[in-house]
Amino acid sequence: MIQQRNIAVCIILSIVTCGIYGLYWLVCLTNDTNTAAGTEGTSGGMVLLLTIVTCNIYSLYWGYKQGEKIDMAKQKKGMPSSNSNVLYLLLCLFVPVVAWALMQNELNNLAA
């Protein structure tokens, strides 16, 4: 089951905790997207570990794949896909929190 999260609260908590909540949010986004798409992709914990080990390079690949998984989940629900893979990739490169907020918004829409 996908949990709806308040995007503003997630961003504020990420800032207040100096990014620690952001890491938790990254894990939750990954797990929720895997659940929504019905795939057994890389777990949230593994994504966090790979992102740290590769000095954030893995997060670019992760952002691109998240776009594919969200589109897959939208198609399963009969919603039109937005093909936002490249958008998430570029946002993960420059402002990751915006990419996470957009992903969370899509997941919130899927959960509703």
mmCIF file of the C-alpha atoms, coordinates in Angstrom:
data_MODEL
# 
_entry.id   MODEL 
# 
loop_
_atom_site.group_PDB 
_atom_site.id 
_atom_site.type_symbol 
_atom_site.label_atom_id 
_atom_site.label_alt_id 
_atom_site.label_comp_id 
_atom_site.label_asym_id 
_atom_site.label_entity_id 
_atom_site.label_seq_id 
_atom_site.pdbx_PDB_ins_code 
_atom_site.Cartn_x 
_atom_site.Cartn_y 
_atom_site.Cartn_z 
_atom_site.occupancy 
_atom_site.B_iso_or_equiv 
_atom_site.pdbx_formal_charge 
_atom_site.auth_seq_id 
_atom_site.auth_comp_id 
_atom_site.auth_asym_id 
_atom_site.auth_atom_id 
_atom_site.pdbx_PDB_model_num 
ATOM 1   C CA . MET A 1 1   ? 0.000  0.000  0.000   1.00 0.00 ? 1   MET A CA 1 
ATOM 2   C CA . ILE A 1 2   ? 1.289  3.437  -0.927  1.00 0.00 ? 2   ILE A CA 1 
ATOM 3   C CA . GLN A 1 3   ? 1.330  5.994  1.858   1.00 0.00 ? 3   GLN A CA 1 
ATOM 4   C CA . GLN A 1 4   ? 0.358  9.538  0.957   1.00 0.00 ? 4   GLN A CA 1 
ATOM 5   C CA . ARG A 1 5   ? 2.810  12.107 2.298   1.00 0.00 ? 5   ARG A CA 1 
ATOM 6   C CA . ASN A 1 6   ? 2.519  15.849 2.627   1.00 0.00 ? 6   ASN A CA 1 
ATOM 7   C CA . ILE A 1 7   ? 5.180  17.205 0.272   1.00 0.00 ? 7   ILE A CA 1 
ATOM 8   C CA . ALA A 1 8   ? 5.670  20.486 2.136   1.00 0.00 ? 8   ALA A CA 1 
ATOM 9   C CA . VAL A 1 9   ? 6.232  18.671 5.427   1.00 0.00 ? 9   VAL A CA 1 
ATOM 10  C CA . CYS A 1 10  ? 8.744  16.324 3.781   1.00 0.00 ? 10  CYS A CA 1 
ATOM 11  C CA . ILE A 1 11  ? 10.708 19.253 2.366   1.00 0.00 ? 11  ILE A CA 1 
ATOM 12  C CA . ILE A 1 12  ? 10.658 21.165 5.656   1.00 0.00 ? 12  ILE A CA 1 
ATOM 13  C CA . LEU A 1 13  ? 11.739 18.099 7.633   1.00 0.00 ? 13  LEU A CA 1 
ATOM 14  C CA . SER A 1 14  ? 14.546 17.495 5.135   1.00 0.00 ? 14  SER A CA 1 
ATOM 15  C CA . ILE A 1 15  ? 15.812 21.040 5.693   1.00 0.00 ? 15  ILE A CA 1 
ATOM 16  C CA . VAL A 1 16  ? 15.379 21.033 9.480   1.00 0.00 ? 16  VAL A CA 1 
ATOM 17  C CA . THR A 1 17  ? 17.152 17.679 9.910   1.00 0.00 ? 17  THR A CA 1 
ATOM 18  C CA . CYS A 1 18  ? 20.008 18.679 7.571   1.00 0.00 ? 18  CYS A CA 1 
ATOM 19  C CA . GLY A 1 19  ? 19.029 16.070 4.997   1.00 0.00 ? 19  GLY A CA 1 
ATOM 20  C CA . ILE A 1 20  ? 18.574 13.064 7.256   1.00 0.00 ? 20  ILE A CA 1 
ATOM 21  C CA . TYR A 1 21  ? 14.821 12.968 6.678   1.00 0.00 ? 21  TYR A CA 1 
ATOM 22  C CA . GLY A 1 22  ? 15.565 13.378 2.981   1.00 0.00 ? 22  GLY A CA 1 
ATOM 23  C CA . LEU A 1 23  ? 17.441 10.087 3.024   1.00 0.00 ? 23  LEU A CA 1 
ATOM 24  C CA . TYR A 1 24  ? 14.465 8.406  4.685   1.00 0.00 ? 24  TYR A CA 1 
ATOM 25  C CA . TRP A 1 25  ? 12.182 10.006 2.101   1.00 0.00 ? 25  TRP A CA 1 
ATOM 26  C CA . LEU A 1 26  ? 14.387 8.613  -0.694  1.00 0.00 ? 26  LEU A CA 1 
ATOM 27  C CA . VAL A 1 27  ? 13.987 5.105  0.725   1.00 0.00 ? 27  VAL A CA 1 
ATOM 28  C CA . CYS A 1 28  ? 10.210 5.507  1.063   1.00 0.00 ? 28  CYS A CA 1 
ATOM 29  C CA . LEU A 1 29  ? 9.871  6.900  -2.470  1.00 0.00 ? 29  LEU A CA 1 
ATOM 30  C CA . THR A 1 30  ? 11.718 3.906  -3.861  1.00 0.00 ? 30  THR A CA 1 
ATOM 31  C CA . ASN A 1 31  ? 9.693  1.343  -1.929  1.00 0.00 ? 31  ASN A CA 1 
ATOM 32  C CA . ASP A 1 32  ? 6.369  3.044  -2.724  1.00 0.00 ? 32  ASP A CA 1 
ATOM 33  C CA . THR A 1 33  ? 7.208  3.263  -6.427  1.00 0.00 ? 33  THR A CA 1 
ATOM 34  C CA . ASN A 1 34  ? 8.135  -0.433 -6.504  1.00 0.00 ? 34  ASN A CA 1 
ATOM 35  C CA . THR A 1 35  ? 4.811  -1.225 -4.830  1.00 0.00 ? 35  THR A CA 1 
ATOM 36  C CA . ALA A 1 36  ? 2.816  0.970  -7.218  1.00 0.00 ? 36  ALA A CA 1 
ATOM 37  C CA . ALA A 1 37  ? 4.500  -0.463 -10.303 1.00 0.00 ? 37  ALA A CA 1 
ATOM 38  C CA . GLY A 1 38  ? 4.243  -4.023 -9.014  1.00 0.00 ? 38  GLY A CA 1 
ATOM 39  C CA . THR A 1 39  ? 7.934  -4.674 -9.624  1.00 0.00 ? 39  THR A CA 1 
ATOM 40  C CA . GLU A 1 40  ? 10.650 -6.126 -7.453  1.00 0.00 ? 40  GLU A CA 1 
ATOM 41  C CA . GLY A 1 41  ? 13.168 -3.428 -8.253  1.00 0.00 ? 41  GLY A CA 1 
ATOM 42  C CA . THR A 1 42  ? 16.053 -2.245 -6.145  1.00 0.00 ? 42  THR A CA 1 
ATOM 43  C CA . SER A 1 43  ? 14.926 -1.736 -2.549  1.00 0.00 ? 43  SER A CA 1 
ATOM 44  C CA . GLY A 1 44  ? 15.039 1.648  -0.890  1.00 0.00 ? 44  GLY A CA 1 
ATOM 45  C CA . GLY A 1 45  ? 17.858 0.643  1.427   1.00 0.00 ? 45  GLY A CA 1 
ATOM 46  C CA . MET A 1 46  ? 19.973 -0.551 -1.468  1.00 0.00 ? 46  MET A CA 1 
ATOM 47  C CA . VAL A 1 47  ? 19.319 2.683  -3.384  1.00 0.00 ? 47  VAL A CA 1 
ATOM 48  C CA . LEU A 1 48  ? 20.469 4.678  -0.360  1.00 0.00 ? 48  LEU A CA 1 
ATOM 49  C CA . LEU A 1 49  ? 23.603 2.571  -0.004  1.00 0.00 ? 49  LEU A CA 1 
ATOM 50  C CA . LEU A 1 50  ? 24.466 2.770  -3.706  1.00 0.00 ? 50  LEU A CA 1 
ATOM 51  C CA . THR A 1 51  ? 23.848 6.524  -3.746  1.00 0.00 ? 51  THR A CA 1 
ATOM 52  C CA . ILE A 1 52  ? 26.226 7.045  -0.826  1.00 0.00 ? 52  ILE A CA 1 
ATOM 53  C CA . VAL A 1 53  ? 28.899 4.673  -2.153  1.00 0.00 ? 53  VAL A CA 1 
ATOM 54  C CA . THR A 1 54  ? 28.899 6.191  -5.656  1.00 0.00 ? 54  THR A CA 1 
ATOM 55  C CA . CYS A 1 55  ? 28.929 9.785  -4.354  1.00 0.00 ? 55  CYS A CA 1 
ATOM 56  C CA . ASN A 1 56  ? 25.419 10.464 -5.671  1.00 0.00 ? 56  ASN A CA 1 
ATOM 57  C CA . ILE A 1 57  ? 26.050 9.182  -9.212  1.00 0.00 ? 57  ILE A CA 1 
ATOM 58  C CA . TYR A 1 58  ? 23.625 6.283  -8.745  1.00 0.00 ? 58  TYR A CA 1 
ATOM 59  C CA . SER A 1 59  ? 20.835 8.738  -7.912  1.00 0.00 ? 59  SER A CA 1 
ATOM 60  C CA . LEU A 1 60  ? 20.878 9.953  -11.527 1.00 0.00 ? 60  LEU A CA 1 
ATOM 61  C CA . TYR A 1 61  ? 20.164 6.442  -12.785 1.00 0.00 ? 61  TYR A CA 1 
ATOM 62  C CA . TRP A 1 62  ? 17.624 6.017  -9.990  1.00 0.00 ? 62  TRP A CA 1 
ATOM 63  C CA . GLY A 1 63  ? 15.775 9.184  -11.025 1.00 0.00 ? 63  GLY A CA 1 
ATOM 64  C CA . TYR A 1 64  ? 15.527 7.991  -14.621 1.00 0.00 ? 64  TYR A CA 1 
ATOM 65  C CA . LYS A 1 65  ? 14.252 4.549  -13.579 1.00 0.00 ? 65  LYS A CA 1 
ATOM 66  C CA . GLN A 1 66  ? 11.749 6.113  -11.159 1.00 0.00 ? 66  GLN A CA 1 
ATOM 67  C CA . GLY A 1 67  ? 10.185 7.914  -14.108 1.00 0.00 ? 67  GLY A CA 1 
ATOM 68  C CA . GLU A 1 68  ? 9.792  4.609  -15.942 1.00 0.00 ? 68  GLU A CA 1 
ATOM 69  C CA . LYS A 1 69  ? 8.278  2.878  -12.910 1.00 0.00 ? 69  LYS A CA 1 
ATOM 70  C CA . ILE A 1 70  ? 5.840  5.722  -12.238 1.00 0.00 ? 70  ILE A CA 1 
ATOM 71  C CA . ASP A 1 71  ? 4.738  5.651  -15.875 1.00 0.00 ? 71  ASP A CA 1 
ATOM 72  C CA . MET A 1 72  ? 4.257  1.872  -15.594 1.00 0.00 ? 72  MET A CA 1 
ATOM 73  C CA . ALA A 1 73  ? 2.124  2.328  -12.465 1.00 0.00 ? 73  ALA A CA 1 
ATOM 74  C CA . LYS A 1 74  ? 0.053  5.032  -14.162 1.00 0.00 ? 74  LYS A CA 1 
ATOM 75  C CA . GLN A 1 75  ? -0.595 2.785  -17.147 1.00 0.00 ? 75  GLN A CA 1 
ATOM 76  C CA . LYS A 1 76  ? -1.746 -0.018 -14.836 1.00 0.00 ? 76  LYS A CA 1 
ATOM 77  C CA . LYS A 1 77  ? -4.309 2.367  -13.329 1.00 0.00 ? 77  LYS A CA 1 
ATOM 78  C CA . GLY A 1 78  ? -5.447 3.527  -16.762 1.00 0.00 ? 78  GLY A CA 1 
ATOM 79  C CA . MET A 1 79  ? -3.956 6.996  -16.369 1.00 0.00 ? 79  MET A CA 1 
ATOM 80  C CA . PRO A 1 80  ? -1.993 8.620  -19.192 1.00 0.00 ? 80  PRO A CA 1 
ATOM 81  C CA . SER A 1 81  ? 1.771  8.396  -18.743 1.00 0.00 ? 81  SER A CA 1 
ATOM 82  C CA . SER A 1 82  ? 3.816  11.567 -18.650 1.00 0.00 ? 82  SER A CA 1 
ATOM 83  C CA . ASN A 1 83  ? 7.207  10.196 -19.800 1.00 0.00 ? 83  ASN A CA 1 
ATOM 84  C CA . SER A 1 84  ? 9.051  12.221 -17.197 1.00 0.00 ? 84  SER A CA 1 
ATOM 85  C CA . ASN A 1 85  ? 12.211 10.078 -17.123 1.00 0.00 ? 85  ASN A CA 1 
ATOM 86  C CA . VAL A 1 86  ? 14.516 12.781 -18.485 1.00 0.00 ? 86  VAL A CA 1 
ATOM 87  C CA . LEU A 1 87  ? 12.903 15.442 -16.308 1.00 0.00 ? 87  LEU A CA 1 
ATOM 88  C CA . TYR A 1 88  ? 13.596 13.408 -13.167 1.00 0.00 ? 88  TYR A CA 1 
ATOM 89  C CA . LEU A 1 89  ? 17.143 12.709 -14.357 1.00 0.00 ? 89  LEU A CA 1 
ATOM 90  C CA . LEU A 1 90  ? 17.901 16.410 -14.837 1.00 0.00 ? 90  LEU A CA 1 
ATOM 91  C CA . LEU A 1 91  ? 16.217 17.433 -11.598 1.00 0.00 ? 91  LEU A CA 1 
ATOM 92  C CA . CYS A 1 92  ? 18.150 14.768 -9.665  1.00 0.00 ? 92  CYS A CA 1 
ATOM 93  C CA . LEU A 1 93  ? 21.308 16.292 -11.130 1.00 0.00 ? 93  LEU A CA 1 
ATOM 94  C CA . PHE A 1 94  ? 20.564 19.891 -10.125 1.00 0.00 ? 94  PHE A CA 1 
ATOM 95  C CA . VAL A 1 95  ? 17.817 20.003 -7.444  1.00 0.00 ? 95  VAL A CA 1 
ATOM 96  C CA . PRO A 1 96  ? 16.983 16.514 -6.166  1.00 0.00 ? 96  PRO A CA 1 
ATOM 97  C CA . VAL A 1 97  ? 14.387 17.686 -3.656  1.00 0.00 ? 97  VAL A CA 1 
ATOM 98  C CA . VAL A 1 98  ? 12.230 19.037 -6.504  1.00 0.00 ? 98  VAL A CA 1 
ATOM 99  C CA . ALA A 1 99  ? 12.445 15.685 -8.287  1.00 0.00 ? 99  ALA A CA 1 
ATOM 100 C CA . TRP A 1 100 ? 11.452 13.910 -5.078  1.00 0.00 ? 100 TRP A CA 1 
ATOM 101 C CA . ALA A 1 101 ? 8.528  16.308 -4.597  1.00 0.00 ? 101 ALA A CA 1 
ATOM 102 C CA . LEU A 1 102 ? 7.271  15.646 -8.140  1.00 0.00 ? 102 LEU A CA 1 
ATOM 103 C CA . MET A 1 103 ? 7.633  11.891 -7.641  1.00 0.00 ? 103 MET A CA 1 
ATOM 104 C CA . GLN A 1 104 ? 5.756  12.104 -4.341  1.00 0.00 ? 104 GLN A CA 1 
ATOM 105 C CA . ASN A 1 105 ? 3.004  14.092 -6.022  1.00 0.00 ? 105 ASN A CA 1 
ATOM 106 C CA . GLU A 1 106 ? 2.609  11.371 -8.658  1.00 0.00 ? 106 GLU A CA 1 
ATOM 107 C CA . LEU A 1 107 ? 2.559  8.673  -5.974  1.00 0.00 ? 107 LEU A CA 1 
ATOM 108 C CA . ASN A 1 108 ? -0.019 10.628 -3.971  1.00 0.00 ? 108 ASN A CA 1 
ATOM 109 C CA . ASN A 1 109 ? -2.183 10.806 -7.108  1.00 0.00 ? 109 ASN A CA 1 
ATOM 110 C CA . LEU A 1 110 ? -1.808 7.057  -7.630  1.00 0.00 ? 110 LEU A CA 1 
ATOM 111 C CA . ALA A 1 111 ? -2.736 6.332  -4.003  1.00 0.00 ? 111 ALA A CA 1 
ATOM 112 C CA . ALA A 1 112 ? -5.893 8.461  -4.131  1.00 0.00 ? 112 ALA A CA 1 
# 
